[in-house]
Tab-separated table of C-alpha atoms and ligand atoms in Angstrom:
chain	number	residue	atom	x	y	z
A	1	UNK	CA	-63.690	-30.156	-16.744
A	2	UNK	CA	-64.159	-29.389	-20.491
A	3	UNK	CA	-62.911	-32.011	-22.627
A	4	UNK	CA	-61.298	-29.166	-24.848
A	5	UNK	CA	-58.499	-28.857	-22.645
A	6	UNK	CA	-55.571	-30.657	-22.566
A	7	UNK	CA	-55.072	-32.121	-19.328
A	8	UNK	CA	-51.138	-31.966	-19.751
A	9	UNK	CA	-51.038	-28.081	-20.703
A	10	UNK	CA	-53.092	-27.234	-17.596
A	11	UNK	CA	-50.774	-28.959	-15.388
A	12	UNK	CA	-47.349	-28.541	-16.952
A	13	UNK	CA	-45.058	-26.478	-14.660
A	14	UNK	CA	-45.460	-22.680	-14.928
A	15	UNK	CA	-41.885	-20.538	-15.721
A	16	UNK	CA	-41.555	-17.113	-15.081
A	17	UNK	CA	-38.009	-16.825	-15.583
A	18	UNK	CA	-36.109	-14.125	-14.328
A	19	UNK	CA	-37.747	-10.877	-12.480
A	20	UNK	CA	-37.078	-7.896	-14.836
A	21	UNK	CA	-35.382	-4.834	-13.649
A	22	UNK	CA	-38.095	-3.104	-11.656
A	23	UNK	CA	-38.872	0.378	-13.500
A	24	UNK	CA	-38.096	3.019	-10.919
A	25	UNK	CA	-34.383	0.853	-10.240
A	26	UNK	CA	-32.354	2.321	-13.273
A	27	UNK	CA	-29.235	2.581	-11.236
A	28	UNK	CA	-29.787	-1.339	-10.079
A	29	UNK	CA	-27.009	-3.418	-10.494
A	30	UNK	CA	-28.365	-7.076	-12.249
A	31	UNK	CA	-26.904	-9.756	-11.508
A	32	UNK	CA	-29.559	-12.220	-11.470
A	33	UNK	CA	-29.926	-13.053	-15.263
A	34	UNK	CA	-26.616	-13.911	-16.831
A	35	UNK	CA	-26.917	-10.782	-18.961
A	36	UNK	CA	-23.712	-8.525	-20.854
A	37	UNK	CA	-23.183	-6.259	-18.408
A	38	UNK	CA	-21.414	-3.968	-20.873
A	39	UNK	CA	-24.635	-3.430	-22.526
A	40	UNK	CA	-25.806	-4.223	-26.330
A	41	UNK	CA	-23.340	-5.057	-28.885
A	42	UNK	CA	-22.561	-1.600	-30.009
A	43	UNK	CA	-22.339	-2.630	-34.035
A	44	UNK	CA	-25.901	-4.752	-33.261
A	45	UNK	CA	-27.140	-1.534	-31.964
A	46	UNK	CA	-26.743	1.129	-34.603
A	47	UNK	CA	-27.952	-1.590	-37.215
A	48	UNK	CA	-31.511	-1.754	-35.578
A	49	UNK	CA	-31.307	2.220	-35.361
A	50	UNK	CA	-30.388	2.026	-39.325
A	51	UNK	CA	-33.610	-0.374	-39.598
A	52	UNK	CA	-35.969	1.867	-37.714
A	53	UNK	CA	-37.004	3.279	-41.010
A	54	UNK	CA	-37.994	0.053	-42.508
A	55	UNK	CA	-40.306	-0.702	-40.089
A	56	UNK	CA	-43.584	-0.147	-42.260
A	57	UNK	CA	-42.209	-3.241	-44.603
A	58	UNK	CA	-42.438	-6.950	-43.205
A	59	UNK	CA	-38.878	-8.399	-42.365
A	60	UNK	CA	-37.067	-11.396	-44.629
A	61	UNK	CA	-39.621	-13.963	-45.978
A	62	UNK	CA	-37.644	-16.272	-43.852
A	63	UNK	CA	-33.718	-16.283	-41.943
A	64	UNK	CA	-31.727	-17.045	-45.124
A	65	UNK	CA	-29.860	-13.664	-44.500
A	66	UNK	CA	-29.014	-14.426	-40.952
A	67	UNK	CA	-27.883	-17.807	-41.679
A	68	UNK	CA	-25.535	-16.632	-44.266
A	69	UNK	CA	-24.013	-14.834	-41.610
A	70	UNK	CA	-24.121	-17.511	-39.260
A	71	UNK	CA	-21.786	-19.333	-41.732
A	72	UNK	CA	-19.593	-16.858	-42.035
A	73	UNK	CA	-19.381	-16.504	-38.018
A	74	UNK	CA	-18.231	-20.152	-38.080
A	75	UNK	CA	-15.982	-19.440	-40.571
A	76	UNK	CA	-18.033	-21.734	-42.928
A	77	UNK	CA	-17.751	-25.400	-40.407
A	78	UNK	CA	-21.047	-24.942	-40.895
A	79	UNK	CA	-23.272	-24.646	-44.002
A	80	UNK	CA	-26.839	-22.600	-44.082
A	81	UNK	CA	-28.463	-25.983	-44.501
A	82	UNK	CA	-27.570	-26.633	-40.832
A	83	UNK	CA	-28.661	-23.372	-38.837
A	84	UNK	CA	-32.892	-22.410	-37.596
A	85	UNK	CA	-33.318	-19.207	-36.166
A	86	UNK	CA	-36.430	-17.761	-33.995
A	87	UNK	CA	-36.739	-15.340	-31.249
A	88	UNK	CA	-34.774	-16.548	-28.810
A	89	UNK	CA	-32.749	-19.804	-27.821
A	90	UNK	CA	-36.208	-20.685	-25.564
A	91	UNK	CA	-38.129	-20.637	-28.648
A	92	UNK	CA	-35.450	-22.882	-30.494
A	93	UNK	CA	-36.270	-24.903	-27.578
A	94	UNK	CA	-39.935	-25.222	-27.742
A	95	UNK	CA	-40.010	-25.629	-31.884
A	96	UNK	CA	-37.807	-28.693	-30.570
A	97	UNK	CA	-40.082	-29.854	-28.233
A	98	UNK	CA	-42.913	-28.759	-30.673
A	99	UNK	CA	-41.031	-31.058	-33.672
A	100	UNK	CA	-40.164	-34.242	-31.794
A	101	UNK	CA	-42.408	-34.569	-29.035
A	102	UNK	CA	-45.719	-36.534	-28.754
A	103	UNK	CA	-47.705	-36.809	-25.424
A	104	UNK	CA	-46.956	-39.958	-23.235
A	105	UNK	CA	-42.915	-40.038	-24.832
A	106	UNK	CA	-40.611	-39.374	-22.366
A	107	UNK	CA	-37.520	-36.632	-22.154
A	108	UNK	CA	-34.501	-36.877	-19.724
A	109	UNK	CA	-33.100	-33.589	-18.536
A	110	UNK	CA	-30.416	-33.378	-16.109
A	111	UNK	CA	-31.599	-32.150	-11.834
A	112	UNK	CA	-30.723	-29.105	-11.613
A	113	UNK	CA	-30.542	-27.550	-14.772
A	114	UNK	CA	-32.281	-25.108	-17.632
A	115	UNK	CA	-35.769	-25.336	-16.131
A	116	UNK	CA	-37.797	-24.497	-19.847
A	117	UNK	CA	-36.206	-28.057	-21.047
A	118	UNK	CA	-38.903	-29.195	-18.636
A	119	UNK	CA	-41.517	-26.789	-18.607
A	120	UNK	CA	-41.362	-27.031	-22.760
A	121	UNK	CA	-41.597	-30.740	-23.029
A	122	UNK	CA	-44.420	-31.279	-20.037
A	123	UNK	CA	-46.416	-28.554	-22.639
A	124	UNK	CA	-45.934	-31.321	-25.096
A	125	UNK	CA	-47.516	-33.931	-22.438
A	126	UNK	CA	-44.081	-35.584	-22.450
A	127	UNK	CA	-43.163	-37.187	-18.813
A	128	UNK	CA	-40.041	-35.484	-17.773
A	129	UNK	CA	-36.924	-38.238	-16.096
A	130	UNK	CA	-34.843	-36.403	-14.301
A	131	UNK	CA	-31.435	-37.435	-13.674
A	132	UNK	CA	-29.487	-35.438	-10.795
A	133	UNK	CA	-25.992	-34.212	-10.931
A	134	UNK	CA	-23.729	-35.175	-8.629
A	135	UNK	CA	-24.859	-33.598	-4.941
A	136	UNK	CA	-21.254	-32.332	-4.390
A	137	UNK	CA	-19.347	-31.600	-7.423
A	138	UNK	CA	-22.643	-31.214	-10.071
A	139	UNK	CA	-21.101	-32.956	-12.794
A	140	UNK	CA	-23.598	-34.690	-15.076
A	141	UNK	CA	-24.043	-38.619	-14.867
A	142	UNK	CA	-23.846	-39.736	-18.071
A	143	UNK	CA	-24.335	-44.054	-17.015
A	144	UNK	CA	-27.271	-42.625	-15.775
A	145	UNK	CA	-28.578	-40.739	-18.396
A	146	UNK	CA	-27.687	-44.246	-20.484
A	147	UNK	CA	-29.557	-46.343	-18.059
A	148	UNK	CA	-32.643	-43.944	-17.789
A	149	UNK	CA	-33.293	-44.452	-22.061
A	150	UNK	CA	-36.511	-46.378	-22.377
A	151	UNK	CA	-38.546	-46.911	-26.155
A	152	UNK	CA	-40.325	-43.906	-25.101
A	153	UNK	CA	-37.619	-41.670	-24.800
A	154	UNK	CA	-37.576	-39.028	-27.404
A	155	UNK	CA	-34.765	-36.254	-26.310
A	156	UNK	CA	-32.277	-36.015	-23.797
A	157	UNK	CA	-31.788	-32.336	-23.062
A	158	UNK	CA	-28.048	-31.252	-21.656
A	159	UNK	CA	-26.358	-27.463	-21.167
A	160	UNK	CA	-22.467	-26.983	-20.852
A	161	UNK	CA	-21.974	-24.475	-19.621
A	162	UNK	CA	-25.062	-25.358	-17.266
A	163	UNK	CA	-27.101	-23.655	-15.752
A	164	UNK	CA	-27.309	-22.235	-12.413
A	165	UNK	CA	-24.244	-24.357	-11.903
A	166	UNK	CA	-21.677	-23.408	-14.660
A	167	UNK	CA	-19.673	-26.377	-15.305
A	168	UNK	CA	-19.503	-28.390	-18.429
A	169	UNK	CA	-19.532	-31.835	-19.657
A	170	UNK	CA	-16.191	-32.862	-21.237
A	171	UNK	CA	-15.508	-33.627	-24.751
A	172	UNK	CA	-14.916	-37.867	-24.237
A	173	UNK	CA	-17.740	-37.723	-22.330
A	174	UNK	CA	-20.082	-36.196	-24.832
A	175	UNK	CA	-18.374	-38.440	-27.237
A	176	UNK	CA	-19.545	-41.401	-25.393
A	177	UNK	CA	-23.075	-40.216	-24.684
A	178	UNK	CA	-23.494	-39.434	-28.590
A	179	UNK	CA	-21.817	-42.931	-29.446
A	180	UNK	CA	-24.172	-44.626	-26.701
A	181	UNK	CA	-27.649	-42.955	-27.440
A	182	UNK	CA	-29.857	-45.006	-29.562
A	183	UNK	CA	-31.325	-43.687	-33.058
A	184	UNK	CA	-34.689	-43.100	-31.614
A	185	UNK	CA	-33.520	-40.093	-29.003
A	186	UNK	CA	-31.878	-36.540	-29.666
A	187	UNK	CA	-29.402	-35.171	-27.321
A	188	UNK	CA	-30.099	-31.401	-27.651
A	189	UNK	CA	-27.264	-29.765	-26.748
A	190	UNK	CA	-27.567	-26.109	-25.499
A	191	UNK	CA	-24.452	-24.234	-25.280
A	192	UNK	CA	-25.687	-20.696	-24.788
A	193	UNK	CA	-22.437	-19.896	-22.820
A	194	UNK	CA	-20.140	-21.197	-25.020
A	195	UNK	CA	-17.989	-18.076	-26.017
A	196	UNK	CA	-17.199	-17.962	-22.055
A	197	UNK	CA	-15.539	-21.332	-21.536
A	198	UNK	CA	-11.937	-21.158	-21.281
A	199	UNK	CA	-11.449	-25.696	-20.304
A	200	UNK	CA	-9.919	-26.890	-23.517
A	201	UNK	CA	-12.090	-30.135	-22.462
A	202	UNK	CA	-15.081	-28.492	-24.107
A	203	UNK	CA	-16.841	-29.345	-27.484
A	204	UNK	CA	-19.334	-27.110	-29.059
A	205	UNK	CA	-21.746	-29.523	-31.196
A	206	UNK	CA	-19.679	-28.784	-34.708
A	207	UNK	CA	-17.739	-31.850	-35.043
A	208	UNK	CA	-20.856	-34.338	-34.185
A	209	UNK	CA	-23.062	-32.207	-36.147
A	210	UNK	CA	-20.533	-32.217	-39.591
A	211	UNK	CA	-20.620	-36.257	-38.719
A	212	UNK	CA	-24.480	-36.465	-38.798
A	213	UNK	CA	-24.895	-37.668	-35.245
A	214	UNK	CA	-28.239	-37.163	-33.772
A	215	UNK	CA	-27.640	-33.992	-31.822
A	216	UNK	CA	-29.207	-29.994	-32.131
A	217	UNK	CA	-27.691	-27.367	-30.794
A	218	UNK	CA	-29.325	-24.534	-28.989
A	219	UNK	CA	-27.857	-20.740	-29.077
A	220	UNK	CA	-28.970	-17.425	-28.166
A	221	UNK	CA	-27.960	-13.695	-29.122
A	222	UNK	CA	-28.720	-12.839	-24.895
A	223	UNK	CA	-25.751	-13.590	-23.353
A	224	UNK	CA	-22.227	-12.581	-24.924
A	225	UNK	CA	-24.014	-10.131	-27.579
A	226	UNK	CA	-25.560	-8.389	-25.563
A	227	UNK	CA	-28.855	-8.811	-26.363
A	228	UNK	CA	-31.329	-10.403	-24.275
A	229	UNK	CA	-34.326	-7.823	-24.893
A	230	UNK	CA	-34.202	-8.025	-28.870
A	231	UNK	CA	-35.441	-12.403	-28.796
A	232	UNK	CA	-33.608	-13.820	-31.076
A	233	UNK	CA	-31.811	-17.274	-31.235
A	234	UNK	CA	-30.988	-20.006	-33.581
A	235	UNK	CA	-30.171	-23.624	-33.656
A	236	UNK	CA	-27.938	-25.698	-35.692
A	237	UNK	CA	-28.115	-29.500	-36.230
A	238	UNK	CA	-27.823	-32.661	-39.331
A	239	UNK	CA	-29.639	-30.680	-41.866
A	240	UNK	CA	-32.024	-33.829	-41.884
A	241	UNK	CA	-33.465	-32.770	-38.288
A	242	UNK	CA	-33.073	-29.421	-38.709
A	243	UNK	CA	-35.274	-29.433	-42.228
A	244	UNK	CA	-37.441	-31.028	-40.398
A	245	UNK	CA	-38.060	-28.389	-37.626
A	246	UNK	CA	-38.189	-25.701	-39.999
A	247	UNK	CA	-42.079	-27.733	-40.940
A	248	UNK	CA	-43.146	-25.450	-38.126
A	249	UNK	CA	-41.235	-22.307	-39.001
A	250	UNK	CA	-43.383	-19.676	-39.939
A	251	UNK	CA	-43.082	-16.596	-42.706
A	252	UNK	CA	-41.809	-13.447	-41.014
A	253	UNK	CA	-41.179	-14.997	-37.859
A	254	UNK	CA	-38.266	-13.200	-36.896
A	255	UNK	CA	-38.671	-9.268	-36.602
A	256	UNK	CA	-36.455	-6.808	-39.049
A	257	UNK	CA	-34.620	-5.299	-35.936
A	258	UNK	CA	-33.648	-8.907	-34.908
A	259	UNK	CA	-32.332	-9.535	-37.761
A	260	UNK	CA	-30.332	-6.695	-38.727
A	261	UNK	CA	-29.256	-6.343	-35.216
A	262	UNK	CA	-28.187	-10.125	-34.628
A	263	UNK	CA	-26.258	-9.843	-37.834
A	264	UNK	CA	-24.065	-6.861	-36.818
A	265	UNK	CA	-23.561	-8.406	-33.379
A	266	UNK	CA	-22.201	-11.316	-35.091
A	267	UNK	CA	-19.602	-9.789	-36.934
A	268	UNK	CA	-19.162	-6.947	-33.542
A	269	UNK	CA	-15.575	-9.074	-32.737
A	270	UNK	CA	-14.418	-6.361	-30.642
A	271	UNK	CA	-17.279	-6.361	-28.180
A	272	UNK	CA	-17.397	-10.355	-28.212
A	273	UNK	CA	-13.896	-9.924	-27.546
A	274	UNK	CA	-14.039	-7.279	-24.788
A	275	UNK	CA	-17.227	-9.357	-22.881
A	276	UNK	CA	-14.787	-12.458	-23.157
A	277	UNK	CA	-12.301	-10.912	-22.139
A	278	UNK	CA	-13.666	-9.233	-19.053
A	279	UNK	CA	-15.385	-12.126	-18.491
A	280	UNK	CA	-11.530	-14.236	-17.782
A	281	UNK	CA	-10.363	-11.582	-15.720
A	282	UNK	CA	-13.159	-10.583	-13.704
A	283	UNK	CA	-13.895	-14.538	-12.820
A	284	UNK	CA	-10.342	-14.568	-11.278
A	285	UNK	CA	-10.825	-11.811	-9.014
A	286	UNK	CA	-14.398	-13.427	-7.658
A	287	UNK	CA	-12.430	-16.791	-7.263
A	288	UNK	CA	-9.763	-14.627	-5.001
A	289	UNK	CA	-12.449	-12.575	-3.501
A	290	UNK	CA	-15.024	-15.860	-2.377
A	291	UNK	CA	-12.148	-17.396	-1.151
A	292	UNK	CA	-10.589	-14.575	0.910
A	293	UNK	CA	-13.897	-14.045	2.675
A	294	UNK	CA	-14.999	-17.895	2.622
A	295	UNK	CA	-17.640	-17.835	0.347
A	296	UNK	CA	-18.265	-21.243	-0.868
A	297	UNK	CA	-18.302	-21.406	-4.694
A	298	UNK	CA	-17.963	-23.850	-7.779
A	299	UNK	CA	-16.112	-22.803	-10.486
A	300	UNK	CA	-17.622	-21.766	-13.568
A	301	UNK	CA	-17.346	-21.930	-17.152
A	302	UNK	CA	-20.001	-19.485	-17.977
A	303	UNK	CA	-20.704	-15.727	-17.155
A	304	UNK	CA	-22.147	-16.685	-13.829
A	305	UNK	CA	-21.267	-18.443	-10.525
A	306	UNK	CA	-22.702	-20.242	-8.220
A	307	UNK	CA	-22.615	-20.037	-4.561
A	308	UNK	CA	-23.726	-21.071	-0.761
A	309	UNK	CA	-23.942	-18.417	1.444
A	310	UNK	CA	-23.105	-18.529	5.336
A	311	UNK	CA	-26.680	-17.017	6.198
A	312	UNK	CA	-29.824	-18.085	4.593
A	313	UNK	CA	-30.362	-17.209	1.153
A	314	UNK	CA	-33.168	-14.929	1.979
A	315	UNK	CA	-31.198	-12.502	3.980
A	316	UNK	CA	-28.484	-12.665	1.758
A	317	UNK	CA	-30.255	-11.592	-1.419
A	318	UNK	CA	-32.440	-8.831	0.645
A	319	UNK	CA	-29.146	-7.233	2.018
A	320	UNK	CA	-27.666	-7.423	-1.517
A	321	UNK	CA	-31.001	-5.947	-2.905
A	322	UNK	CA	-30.949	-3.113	-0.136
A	323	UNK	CA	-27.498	-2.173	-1.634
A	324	UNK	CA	-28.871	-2.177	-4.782
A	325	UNK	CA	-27.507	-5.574	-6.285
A	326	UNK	CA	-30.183	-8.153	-7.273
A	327	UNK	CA	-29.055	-11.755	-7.894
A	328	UNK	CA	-30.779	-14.889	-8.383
A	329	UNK	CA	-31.743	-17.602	-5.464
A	330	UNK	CA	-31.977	-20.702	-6.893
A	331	UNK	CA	-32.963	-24.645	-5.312
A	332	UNK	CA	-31.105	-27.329	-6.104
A	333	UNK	CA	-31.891	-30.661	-4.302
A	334	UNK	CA	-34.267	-28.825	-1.754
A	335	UNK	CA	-30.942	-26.623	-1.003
A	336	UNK	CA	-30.515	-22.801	-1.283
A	337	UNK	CA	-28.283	-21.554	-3.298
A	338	UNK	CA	-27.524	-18.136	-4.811
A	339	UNK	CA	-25.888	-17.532	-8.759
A	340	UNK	CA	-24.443	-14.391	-9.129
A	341	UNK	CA	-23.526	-13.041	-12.865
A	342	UNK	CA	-20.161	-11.700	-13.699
A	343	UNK	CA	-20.216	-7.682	-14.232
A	344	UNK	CA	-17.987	-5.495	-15.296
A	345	UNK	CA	-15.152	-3.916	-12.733
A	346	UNK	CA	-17.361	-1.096	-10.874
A	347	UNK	CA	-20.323	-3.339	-10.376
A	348	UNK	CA	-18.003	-6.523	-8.861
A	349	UNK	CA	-16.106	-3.896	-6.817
A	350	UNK	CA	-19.855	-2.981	-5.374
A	351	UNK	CA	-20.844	-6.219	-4.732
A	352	UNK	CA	-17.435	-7.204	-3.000
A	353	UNK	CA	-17.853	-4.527	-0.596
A	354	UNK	CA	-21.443	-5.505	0.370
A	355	UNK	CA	-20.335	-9.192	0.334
A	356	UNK	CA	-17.574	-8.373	2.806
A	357	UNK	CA	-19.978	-6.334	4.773
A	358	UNK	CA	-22.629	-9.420	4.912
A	359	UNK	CA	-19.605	-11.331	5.958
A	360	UNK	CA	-17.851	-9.338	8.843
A	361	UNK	CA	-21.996	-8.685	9.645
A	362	UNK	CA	-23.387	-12.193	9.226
A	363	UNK	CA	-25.729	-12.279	12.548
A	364	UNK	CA	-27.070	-8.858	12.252
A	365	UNK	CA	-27.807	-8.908	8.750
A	366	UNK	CA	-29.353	-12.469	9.322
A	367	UNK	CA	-31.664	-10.711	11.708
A	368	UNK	CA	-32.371	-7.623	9.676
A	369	UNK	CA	-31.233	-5.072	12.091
A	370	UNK	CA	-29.971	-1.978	10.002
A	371	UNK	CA	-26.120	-1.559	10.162
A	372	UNK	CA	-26.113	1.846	9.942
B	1	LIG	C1	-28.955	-22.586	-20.422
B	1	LIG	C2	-29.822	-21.581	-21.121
B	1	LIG	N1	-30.357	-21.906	-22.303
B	1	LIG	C3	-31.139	-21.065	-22.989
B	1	LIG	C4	-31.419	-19.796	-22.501
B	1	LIG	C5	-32.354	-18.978	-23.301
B	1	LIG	O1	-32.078	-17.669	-23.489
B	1	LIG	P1	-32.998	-16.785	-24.417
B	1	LIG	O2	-34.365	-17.368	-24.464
B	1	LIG	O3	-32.965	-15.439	-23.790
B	1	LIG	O4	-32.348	-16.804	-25.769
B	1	LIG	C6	-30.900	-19.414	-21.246
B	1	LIG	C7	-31.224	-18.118	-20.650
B	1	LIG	O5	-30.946	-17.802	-19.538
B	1	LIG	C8	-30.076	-20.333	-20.542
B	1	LIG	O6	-29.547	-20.039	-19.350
């Protein structure tokens, strides 16, 4: 082999992510990537129609603006010293990775959970510990993530809401992971979901952040805004670390639609209200539903849930995809399992009926015979 390559890059695991909506499907229903269902942030969305214009002139010299309004959406907890943005919460990820990360340290990420922590930090030639859930309830171990800290360790990577499984890890316990983690490791914290999490046991990372603790938090503008297609994220951390990452930021790095469109999706309460909102309700009837038909689930903090259907996964997400729902398989400890975003009313209704139908069905549509 050429000695140009790095040996860790060609084998580091590949991630697709999710399988876009396939272009003749416009009337698919998605539920396979955690999206808003309502759509973009409406407020978000005339703002990058109001930017078209501007295209022909590059966008801010840097994200000052947007992290003025990022203090203002946290109702100044925060300061502008303590926010990073870049397109997308996976690219908050990698500059991360990219800042902290030297090949041979080691990173702990949690089994199953956010597969880019791994993907990102293998790039980096880190060697990735992985430290399962529980194999019932998929709560996170924290003595184990303790235990599992070597010299090497540089990051320990955690979601809450996680996913594909949607619970969280409780305030104390954070507490005690923070109070327990040696200087030398970060826990990045990525709480994505966050505006969906209704147990008053959760912590965002504000109060360890305004204490200096060494923790970054990872967020994205693709879930509750609406705006998954547009790439754009941001971080927020000690303003030590996050000065730090911003070494690697580059000029113009975040495009002029991004920005005007992240800032009027900040400040777009009523939709971030309505998506919440919908969210609560909606959650409740799936609970009802999954139990009234048997549908083994675990309940969720996030936009998503997880569950283990009666007939292989397979079957289950090709009769779903024949009635024109797509959702996600996923593996967890060699195990199939299927996560299944929250929509809005018409779409649940949909899949309800064809999850009652797979149901009262469960041999024939195991065995692909057409019920019609
Ligand atoms: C836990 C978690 N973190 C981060 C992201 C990154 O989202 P994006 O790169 O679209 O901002 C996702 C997306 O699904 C996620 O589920």
């Amino acid at each position: 082999m050429n000695t140009f390559y790095k040996k860790y890059l060609l084998e580091a695991t590949k991630y697709r992510g999710g399988e876009a909506r396939p272009e003749s499907q416009a009337n698919l229903i998605k539920l396979s990537s955690n999206e808003n269902q309502f759509g973009p942030s409406p407020d978000a969305l005339e703002a990058i129609r109001s930017s078209l214009n501007g295209l022909h002139e590059y966008p801010d010299n840097d994200d000052s603006r947007l992290r003025k309004a990022l203090v203002e959406h946290y109702q100044n907890k925060l300061e502008v010293d303590h926010f990073f943005c870049a397109p997308a919460g996976s690219e908050i990820i990698e500059l991360i990775c990219r800042a902290f990360l030297n090949a041979g340290e080691e990173i702990i990420i949690c089994n199953p959970s956010f597969i880019p922590f791994k993907v990102f930090s293998e790039k980096m030639g880190a060697r990735v510990v992985q430290v399962p859930l529980d194999g019932k309830t998929f709560q996170f171990n924290i003595s184990l993530i303790l235990k599992s800290i070597t010299p090497q360790t540089r990051l320990v990577f955690l979601a809450s809401p996680n996913n594909p499984t949607g619970n969280i890890i409780c305030r104390s316990d954070l507490e005690a992971l923070l109070a327990n983690l040696p200087q030398h490791v970060i826990l990045v914290y990525d709480e994505v979901y966050h505006h969906y999490v209704e147990a008053s046991a959760y912590s965002t990372a504000i109060d360890f952040v305004n204490r200096n603790q060494n923790i970054l938090a990872v967020n994205s503008f693709s879930k509750v805004f609406g705006l998954a297609g547009l790439r754009l994220g941001y971080g927020y951390g000690p303003p030590k670390l996050v000065s730090y990452i911003r070494c690697l930021l580059k000029p113009f790095l975040n495009s002029t639609l991004a920005i005007s469109g992240g800032i009027a999706a900040l400040n777009d309460e009523p939709f971030l209200l309505k998506s919440i909102r919908n969210n609560t309700t909606q959650k409740r009837l799936f609970y009802k539903f999954f139990t009234e038909i048997g549908l083994k689930y675990w309940p969720s903090e996030a936009n998503f849930i997880l569950v283990k259907p009666e007939i292989p996964v397979k079957a289950f997400c090709r009769y779903l995809l024949a009635q024109g729902i797509m959702v996600r398989p996923v593996q967890i400890h060699d195990e199939p399992y299927v996560r299944i975003t929250i929509g809005v009313p018409a779409q649940n209704q949909k899949l309800f009926q064809a999850l009652r139908t797979i149901h009262e069905n469960q041999s024939l549509i195991y065995q692909g015979i057409s019920l019609n």
